[in-house]
Coordinates of C-alpha atoms and ligand atoms in Angstrom, one line a residue:
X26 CA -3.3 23.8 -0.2
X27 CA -0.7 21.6 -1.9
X28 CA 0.3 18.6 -1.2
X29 CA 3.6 18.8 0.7
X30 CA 1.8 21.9 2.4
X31 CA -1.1 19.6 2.9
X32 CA 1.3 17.0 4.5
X33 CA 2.7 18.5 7.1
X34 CA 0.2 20.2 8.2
X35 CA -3.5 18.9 7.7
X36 CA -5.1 17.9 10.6
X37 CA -2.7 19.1 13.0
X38 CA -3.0 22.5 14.9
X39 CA -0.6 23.1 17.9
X40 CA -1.5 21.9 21.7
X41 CA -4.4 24.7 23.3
X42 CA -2.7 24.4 26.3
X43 CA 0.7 25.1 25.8
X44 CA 1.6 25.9 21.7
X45 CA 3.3 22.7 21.7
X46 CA 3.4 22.6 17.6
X47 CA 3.8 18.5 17.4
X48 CA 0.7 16.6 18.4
X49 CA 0.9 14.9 21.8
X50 CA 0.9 11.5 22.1
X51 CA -2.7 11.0 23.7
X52 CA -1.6 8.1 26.1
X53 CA -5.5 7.8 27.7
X54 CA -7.6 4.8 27.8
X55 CA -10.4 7.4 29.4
X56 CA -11.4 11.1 29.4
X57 CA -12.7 12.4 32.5
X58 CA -16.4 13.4 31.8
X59 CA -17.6 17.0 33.4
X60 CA -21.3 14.6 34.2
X61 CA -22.3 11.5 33.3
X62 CA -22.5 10.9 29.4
X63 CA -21.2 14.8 28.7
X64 CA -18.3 14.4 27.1
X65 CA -15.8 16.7 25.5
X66 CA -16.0 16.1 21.6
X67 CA -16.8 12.4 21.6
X68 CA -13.7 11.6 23.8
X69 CA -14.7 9.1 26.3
X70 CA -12.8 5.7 25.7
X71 CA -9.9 5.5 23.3
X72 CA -10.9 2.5 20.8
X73 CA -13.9 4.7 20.0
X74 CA -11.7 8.0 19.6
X75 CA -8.3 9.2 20.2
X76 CA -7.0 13.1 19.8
X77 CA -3.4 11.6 18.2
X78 CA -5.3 8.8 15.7
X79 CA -8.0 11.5 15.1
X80 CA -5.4 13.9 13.5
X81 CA -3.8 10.8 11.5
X82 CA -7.0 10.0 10.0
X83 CA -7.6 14.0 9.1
X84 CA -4.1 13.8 7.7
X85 CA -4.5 10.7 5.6
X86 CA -7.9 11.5 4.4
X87 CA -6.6 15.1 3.5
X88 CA -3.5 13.7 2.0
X89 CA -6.1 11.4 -0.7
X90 CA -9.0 13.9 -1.4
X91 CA -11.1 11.9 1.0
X92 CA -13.9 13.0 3.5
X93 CA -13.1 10.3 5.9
X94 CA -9.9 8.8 7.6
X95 CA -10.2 5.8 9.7
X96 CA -7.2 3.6 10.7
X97 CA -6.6 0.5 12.1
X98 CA -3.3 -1.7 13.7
X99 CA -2.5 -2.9 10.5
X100 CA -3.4 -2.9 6.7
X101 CA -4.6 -6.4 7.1
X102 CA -6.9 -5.2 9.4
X103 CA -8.0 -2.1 7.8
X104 CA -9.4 -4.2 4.8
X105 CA -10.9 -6.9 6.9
X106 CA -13.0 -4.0 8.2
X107 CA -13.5 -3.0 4.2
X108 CA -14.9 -6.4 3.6
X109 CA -17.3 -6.5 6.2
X110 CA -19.0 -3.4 6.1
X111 CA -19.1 -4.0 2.2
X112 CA -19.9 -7.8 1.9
X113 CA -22.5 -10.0 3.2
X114 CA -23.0 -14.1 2.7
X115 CA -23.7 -15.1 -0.9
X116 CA -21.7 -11.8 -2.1
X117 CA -18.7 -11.7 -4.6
X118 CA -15.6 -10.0 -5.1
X119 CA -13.5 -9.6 -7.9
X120 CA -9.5 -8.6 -7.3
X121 CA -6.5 -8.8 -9.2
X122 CA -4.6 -12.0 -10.0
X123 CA -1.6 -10.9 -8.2
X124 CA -3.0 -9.8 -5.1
X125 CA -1.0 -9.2 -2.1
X126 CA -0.6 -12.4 0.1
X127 CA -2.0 -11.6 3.1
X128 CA -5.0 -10.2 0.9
X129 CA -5.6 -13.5 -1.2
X130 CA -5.3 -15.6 2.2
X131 CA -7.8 -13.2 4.2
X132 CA -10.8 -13.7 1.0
X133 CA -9.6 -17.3 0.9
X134 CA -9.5 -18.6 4.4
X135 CA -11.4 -15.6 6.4
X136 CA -14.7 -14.7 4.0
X137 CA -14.7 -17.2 1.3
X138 CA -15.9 -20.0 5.0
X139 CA -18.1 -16.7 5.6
X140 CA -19.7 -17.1 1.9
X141 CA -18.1 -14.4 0.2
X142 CA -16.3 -15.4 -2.8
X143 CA -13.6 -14.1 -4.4
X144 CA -12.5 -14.4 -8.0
X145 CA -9.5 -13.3 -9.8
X146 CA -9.4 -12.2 -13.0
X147 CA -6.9 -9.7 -15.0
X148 CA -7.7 -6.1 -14.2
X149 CA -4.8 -4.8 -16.6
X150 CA -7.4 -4.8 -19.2
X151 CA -10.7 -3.4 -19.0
X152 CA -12.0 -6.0 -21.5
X153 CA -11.7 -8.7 -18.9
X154 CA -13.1 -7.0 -15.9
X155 CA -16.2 -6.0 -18.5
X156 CA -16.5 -9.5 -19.0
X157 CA -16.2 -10.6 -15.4
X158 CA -18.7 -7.9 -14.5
X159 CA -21.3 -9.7 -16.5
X160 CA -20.6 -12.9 -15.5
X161 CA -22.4 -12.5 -12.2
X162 CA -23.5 -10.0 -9.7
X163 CA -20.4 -7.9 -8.2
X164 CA -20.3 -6.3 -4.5
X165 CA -16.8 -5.3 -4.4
X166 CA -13.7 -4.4 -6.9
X167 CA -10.5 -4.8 -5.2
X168 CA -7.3 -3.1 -7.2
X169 CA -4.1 -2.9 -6.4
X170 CA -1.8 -1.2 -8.4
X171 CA 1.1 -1.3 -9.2
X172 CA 1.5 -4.8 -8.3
X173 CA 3.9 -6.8 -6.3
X174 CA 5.8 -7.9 -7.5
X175 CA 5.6 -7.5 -11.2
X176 CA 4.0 -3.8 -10.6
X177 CA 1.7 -4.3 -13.6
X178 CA -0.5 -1.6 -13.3
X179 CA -4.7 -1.2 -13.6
X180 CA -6.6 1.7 -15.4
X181 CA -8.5 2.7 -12.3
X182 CA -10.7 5.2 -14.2
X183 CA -11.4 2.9 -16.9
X184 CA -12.2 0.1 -14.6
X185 CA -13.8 2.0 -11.8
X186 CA -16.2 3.4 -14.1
X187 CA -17.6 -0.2 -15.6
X188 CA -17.9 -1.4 -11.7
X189 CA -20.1 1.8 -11.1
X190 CA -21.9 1.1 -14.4
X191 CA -22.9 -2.6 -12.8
X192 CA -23.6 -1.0 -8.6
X193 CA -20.4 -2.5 -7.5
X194 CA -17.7 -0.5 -5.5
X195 CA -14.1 -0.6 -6.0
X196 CA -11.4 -0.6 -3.3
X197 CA -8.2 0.5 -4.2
X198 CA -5.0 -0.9 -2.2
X199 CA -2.7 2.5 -2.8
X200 CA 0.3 1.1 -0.7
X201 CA 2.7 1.0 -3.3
X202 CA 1.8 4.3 -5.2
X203 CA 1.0 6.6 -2.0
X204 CA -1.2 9.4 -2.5
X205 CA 1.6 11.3 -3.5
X206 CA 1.9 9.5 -7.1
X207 CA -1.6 8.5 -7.2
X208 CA -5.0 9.6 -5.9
X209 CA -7.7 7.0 -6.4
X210 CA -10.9 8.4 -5.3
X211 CA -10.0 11.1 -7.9
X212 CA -10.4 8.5 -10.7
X213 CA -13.5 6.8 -9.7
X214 CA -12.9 4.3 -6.7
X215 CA -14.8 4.4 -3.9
X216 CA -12.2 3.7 -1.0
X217 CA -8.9 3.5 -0.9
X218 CA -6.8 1.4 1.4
X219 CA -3.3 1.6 3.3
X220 CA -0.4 -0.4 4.6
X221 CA 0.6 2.7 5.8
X222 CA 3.1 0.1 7.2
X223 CA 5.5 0.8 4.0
X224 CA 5.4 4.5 2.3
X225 CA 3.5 6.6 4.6
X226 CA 5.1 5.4 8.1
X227 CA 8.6 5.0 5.9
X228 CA 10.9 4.3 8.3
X229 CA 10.3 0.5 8.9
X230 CA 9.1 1.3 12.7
X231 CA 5.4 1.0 12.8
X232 CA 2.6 -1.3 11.4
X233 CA -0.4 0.7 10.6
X234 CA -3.7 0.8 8.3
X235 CA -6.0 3.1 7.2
X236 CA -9.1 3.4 5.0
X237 CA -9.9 6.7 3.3
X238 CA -13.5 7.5 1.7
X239 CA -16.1 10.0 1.0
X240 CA -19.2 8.0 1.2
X241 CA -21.0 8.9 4.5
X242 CA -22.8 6.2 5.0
X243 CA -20.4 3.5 4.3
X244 CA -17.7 5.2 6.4
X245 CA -20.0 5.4 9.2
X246 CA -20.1 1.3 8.6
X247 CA -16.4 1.2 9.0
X248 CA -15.8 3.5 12.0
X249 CA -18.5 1.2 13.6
X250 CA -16.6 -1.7 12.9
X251 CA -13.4 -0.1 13.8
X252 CA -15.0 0.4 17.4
X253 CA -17.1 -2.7 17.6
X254 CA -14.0 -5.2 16.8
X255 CA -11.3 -2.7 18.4
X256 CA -8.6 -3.1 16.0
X257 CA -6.9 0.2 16.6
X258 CA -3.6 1.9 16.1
X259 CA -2.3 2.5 19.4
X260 CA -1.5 7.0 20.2
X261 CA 2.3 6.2 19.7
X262 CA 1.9 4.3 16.0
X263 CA -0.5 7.1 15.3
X264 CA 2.3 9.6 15.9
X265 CA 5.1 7.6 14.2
X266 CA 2.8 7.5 11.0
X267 CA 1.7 11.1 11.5
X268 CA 6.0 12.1 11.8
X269 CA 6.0 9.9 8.7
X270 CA 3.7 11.7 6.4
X271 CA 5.4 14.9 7.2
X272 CA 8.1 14.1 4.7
X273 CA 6.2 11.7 2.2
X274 CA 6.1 13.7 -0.5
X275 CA 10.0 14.6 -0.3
X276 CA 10.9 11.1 0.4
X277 CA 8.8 9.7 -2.2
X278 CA 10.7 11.8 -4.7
X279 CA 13.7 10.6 -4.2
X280 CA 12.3 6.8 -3.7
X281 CA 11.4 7.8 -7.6
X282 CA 14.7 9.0 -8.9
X283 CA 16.8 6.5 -7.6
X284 CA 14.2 3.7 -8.6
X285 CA 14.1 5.2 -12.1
X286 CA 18.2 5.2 -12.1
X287 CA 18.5 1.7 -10.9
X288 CA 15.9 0.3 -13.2
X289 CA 18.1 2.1 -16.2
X290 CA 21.2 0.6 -15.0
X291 CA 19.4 -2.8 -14.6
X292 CA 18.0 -2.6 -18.2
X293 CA 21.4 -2.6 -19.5
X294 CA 22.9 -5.2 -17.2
X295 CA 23.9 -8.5 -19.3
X296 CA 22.7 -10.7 -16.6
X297 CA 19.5 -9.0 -16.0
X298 CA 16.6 -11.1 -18.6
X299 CA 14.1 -8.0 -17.5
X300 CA 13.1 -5.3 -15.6
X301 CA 9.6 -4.8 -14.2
X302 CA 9.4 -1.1 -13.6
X303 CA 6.2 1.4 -14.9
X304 CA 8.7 4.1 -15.6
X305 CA 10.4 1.6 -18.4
X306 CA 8.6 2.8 -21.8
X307 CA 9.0 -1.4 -22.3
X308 CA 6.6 -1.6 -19.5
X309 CA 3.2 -2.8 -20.8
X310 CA 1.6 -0.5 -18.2
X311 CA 3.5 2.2 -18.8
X312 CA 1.3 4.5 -20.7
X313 CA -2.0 4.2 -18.4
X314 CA 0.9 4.7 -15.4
X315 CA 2.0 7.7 -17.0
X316 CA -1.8 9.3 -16.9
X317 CA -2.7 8.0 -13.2
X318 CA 0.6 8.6 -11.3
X319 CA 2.6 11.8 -11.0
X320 CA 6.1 9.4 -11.2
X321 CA 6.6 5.6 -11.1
X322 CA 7.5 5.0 -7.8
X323 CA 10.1 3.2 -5.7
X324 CA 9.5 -0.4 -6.5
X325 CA 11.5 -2.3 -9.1
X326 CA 11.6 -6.2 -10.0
X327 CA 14.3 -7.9 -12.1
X328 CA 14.9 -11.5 -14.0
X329 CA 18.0 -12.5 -13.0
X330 CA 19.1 -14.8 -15.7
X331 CA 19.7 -18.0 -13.5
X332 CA 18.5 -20.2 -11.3
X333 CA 15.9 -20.2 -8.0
X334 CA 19.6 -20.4 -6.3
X335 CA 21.4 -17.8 -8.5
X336 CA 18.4 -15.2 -7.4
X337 CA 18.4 -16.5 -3.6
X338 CA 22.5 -16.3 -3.6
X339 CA 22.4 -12.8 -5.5
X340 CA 20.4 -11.6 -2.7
X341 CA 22.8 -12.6 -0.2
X342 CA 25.7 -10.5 -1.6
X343 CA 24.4 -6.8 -1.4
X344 CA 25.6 -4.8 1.9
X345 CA 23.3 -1.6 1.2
X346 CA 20.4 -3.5 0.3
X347 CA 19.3 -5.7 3.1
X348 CA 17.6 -8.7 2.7
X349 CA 14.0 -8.5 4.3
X350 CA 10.5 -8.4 3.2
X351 CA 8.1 -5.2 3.4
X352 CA 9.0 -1.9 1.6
X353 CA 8.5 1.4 1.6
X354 CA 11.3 2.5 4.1
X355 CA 13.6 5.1 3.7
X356 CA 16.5 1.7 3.7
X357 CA 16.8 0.0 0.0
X358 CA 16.0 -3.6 0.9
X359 CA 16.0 -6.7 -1.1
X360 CA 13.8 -10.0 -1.7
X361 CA 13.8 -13.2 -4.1
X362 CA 10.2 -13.6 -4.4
X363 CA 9.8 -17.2 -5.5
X364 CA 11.5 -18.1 -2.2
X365 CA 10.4 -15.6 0.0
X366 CA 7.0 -13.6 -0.2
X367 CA 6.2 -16.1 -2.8
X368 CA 6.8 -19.4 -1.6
X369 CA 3.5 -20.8 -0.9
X370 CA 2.5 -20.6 -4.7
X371 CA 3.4 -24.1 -6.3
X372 CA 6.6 -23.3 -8.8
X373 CA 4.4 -24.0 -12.0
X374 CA 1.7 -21.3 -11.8
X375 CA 4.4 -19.6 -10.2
X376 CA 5.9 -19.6 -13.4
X377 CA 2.9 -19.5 -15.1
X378 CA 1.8 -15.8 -13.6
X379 CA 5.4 -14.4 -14.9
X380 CA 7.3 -14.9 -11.5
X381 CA 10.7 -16.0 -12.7
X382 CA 13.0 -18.6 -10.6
X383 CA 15.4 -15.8 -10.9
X384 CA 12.7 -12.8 -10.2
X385 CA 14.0 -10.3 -7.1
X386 CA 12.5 -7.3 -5.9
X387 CA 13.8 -4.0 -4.8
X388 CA 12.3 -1.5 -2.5
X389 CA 14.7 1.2 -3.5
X390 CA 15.7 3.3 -0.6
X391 CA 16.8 7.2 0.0
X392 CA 20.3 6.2 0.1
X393 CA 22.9 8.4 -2.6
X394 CA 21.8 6.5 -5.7
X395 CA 25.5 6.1 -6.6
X396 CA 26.1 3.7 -3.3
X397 CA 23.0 1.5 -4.7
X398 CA 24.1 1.0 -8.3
X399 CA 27.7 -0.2 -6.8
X400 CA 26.1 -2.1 -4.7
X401 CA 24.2 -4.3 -7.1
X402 CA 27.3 -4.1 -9.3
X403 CA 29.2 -5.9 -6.9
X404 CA 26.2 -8.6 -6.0
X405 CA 26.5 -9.5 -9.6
X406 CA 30.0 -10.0 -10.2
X407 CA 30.2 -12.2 -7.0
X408 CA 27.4 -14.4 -8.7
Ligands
PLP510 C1 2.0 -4.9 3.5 C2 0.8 -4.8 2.6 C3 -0.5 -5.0 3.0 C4 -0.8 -5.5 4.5 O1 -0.5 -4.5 5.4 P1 0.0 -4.7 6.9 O2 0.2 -3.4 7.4 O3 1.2 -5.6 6.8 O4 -1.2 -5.5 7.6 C5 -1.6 -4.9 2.2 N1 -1.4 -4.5 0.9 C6 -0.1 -4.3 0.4 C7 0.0 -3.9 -1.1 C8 1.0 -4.4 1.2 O5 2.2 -4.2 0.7

């Protein structure tokens, strides 16, 4: 099947009892058992299995090629569980230098105490990670791309295929592409991971994460951690995510159009020093985008030519976009990075890693494109 085909419908199968088509929310701690320790399809307590997270997890892992689904509460917690069914003391990881924040503070302050290290290099080019590979032994390759928030973008084929050559595995954090644009086991990696807090859910209601694999083995290791440390999605966040997918690959074309439109319009905008968007032939990953994605998603950052307080007032005169941090919903929001999701880096290697005083960052929304463009037309006359 195809992929919208494949999103609306895989892992789902209507209700035995009564046709219902939409999957119940499973609201059970329990399952009553017909004697002790016979029990109907694994269902006996719901942090080891749930009927409404189990068709999520069919979903997702449908949705990204994979064998296995398994989600947890939150992103965050979905790659702690990554990390510890990959890592042990005395381990290393390489990531990206522009890792999402809550990533770069769990390695730091959660495993690096444990003994798993975690260095940064440049995965943009394949020469570097090469390089870093043969430094020193290398459990795990963590990728995100496109980044946030200058969306530079990693040859996951190219890369994934020098890890495998020295026995590490790479992760790849899909968030910002969805499976829709991108499809990472396909090129190499080993596991992909979700905030399925921003695309997949996409209507700003839920937190959510999920880990998607083919490996048995390993995904044995992470359904036993998901049980063992209990950080589950609860039946009704399943469902919300589960509602969510059904539309992903419609939404996410439209997230595409109008983020290709308002990255045009921003290109030509006086005030506007530059525009960080993969669909932008300027953009330096725009050719290795153009092989690994289907379209160039619905993330944009800008240079406003000014000042830390010209980018944090700009942000404060939009009315369509609001002025919040996440992404992915089907609302166009707004953020100035170096005072927001940024803040904790010191302004010199701030600067230093290409994040402008000026720098903001669009999730661009469903809306009717039209209202967007105005809306940012006005926000920069009123600077
Ligand atoms: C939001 C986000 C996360 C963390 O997910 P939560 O659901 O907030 O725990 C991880 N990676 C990326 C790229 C994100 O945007």
């Amino acid at each position: 099947m195809r992929f919208g085909t494949t999103a609306i419908h895989a892992g789902q199968r209507p209700d035995p009892t009564t046709g219902a088509i939409m999957t119940p929310i499973f609201c059970t701690s329990t399952y009553v058992q017909e004697y002790p320790a016979v029990v109907k399809d694994g269902y006996d307590y719901s942090r080891g299995k749930n009927p409404t997270r189990t068709a999520l997890q069919d979903n997702l892992a449908a949705l990204e090629g994979g064998k296995h689904g398994i989600c947890f509460a939150s992103g965050l917690a979905a790659m702690h569980a990554v990390v510890s069914a990959t890592c042990a003391p005395g381990d290393r990881v390489l990531a990206g230098d522009d890792l999402y924040g809550g990533s770069y503070r769990m390695f730091k302050r959660v495993f690096e105490p444990l003994g798993v290290t975690m260095v940064q290099v440049d995965t943009t080019d394949p020469a570097v990670v090469r390089g870093a590979l043969d430094d020193a032994p290398t459990r795990l390759l963590w990728l995100e791309t496109p980044t946030n928030p200058l969306l530079r973008v990693t040859d996951l084929a190219a890369v994934s295929s020098l890890a495998k050559a020295k026995g590490a595995l790479v992760c790849c954090d899909n968030t910002f592409a969805t499976p829709y644009l991108q499809r990472p086991l396909e090129l190499g990696c080993d596991i992909v991971l979700h905030s399925a807090t921003k695309y997949l859910g996409g209507h700003s209601d839920v937190v959510l994460g999920a880990v998607v694999l083919d490996d048995d083995s390993l995904a044995e290791k992470i359904a036993f951690i998901q049980f063992a440390v209990g950080g589950v999605p609860g039946p009704h966040d399943a469902f919300l995510v589960l509602r969510g997918t059904k539309t992903l690959h419609v939404r996410m074309q439209r997230h595409c159009e109008n983020a290709s439109a308002v990255a045009d319009m921003l290109s030509h905008h006086p005030r506007v020093k530059a525009v960080h968007y993969p669909g932008l032939k300027s953009h330096p990953g725009h050719a290795v985008a153009a092989r690994q994605m289907a379209d160039f998603g619905g993330m944009i950052s800008f240079e406003l030519d000014g000042s830390v307080e010209d980018g944090m007032r700009f942000t404060t005169h939009t009315k369509v976009f609001s002025l919040a941090e996440s992404l992915g919903g089907v609302e166009s929001l707004i953020e100035h990075p170096p005072s927001m999701t940024h803040a904790s880096i010191p302004a010199e290697t701030r600067r230093a890693a290409g994040l402008a005083d000026g720098l903001i960052r669009l999730s661009v929304g469903i809306e009717d494109v039209e209202d967007l463009i105005d809306d940012l037309e006005h926000a920069f006359a009123a600077l």
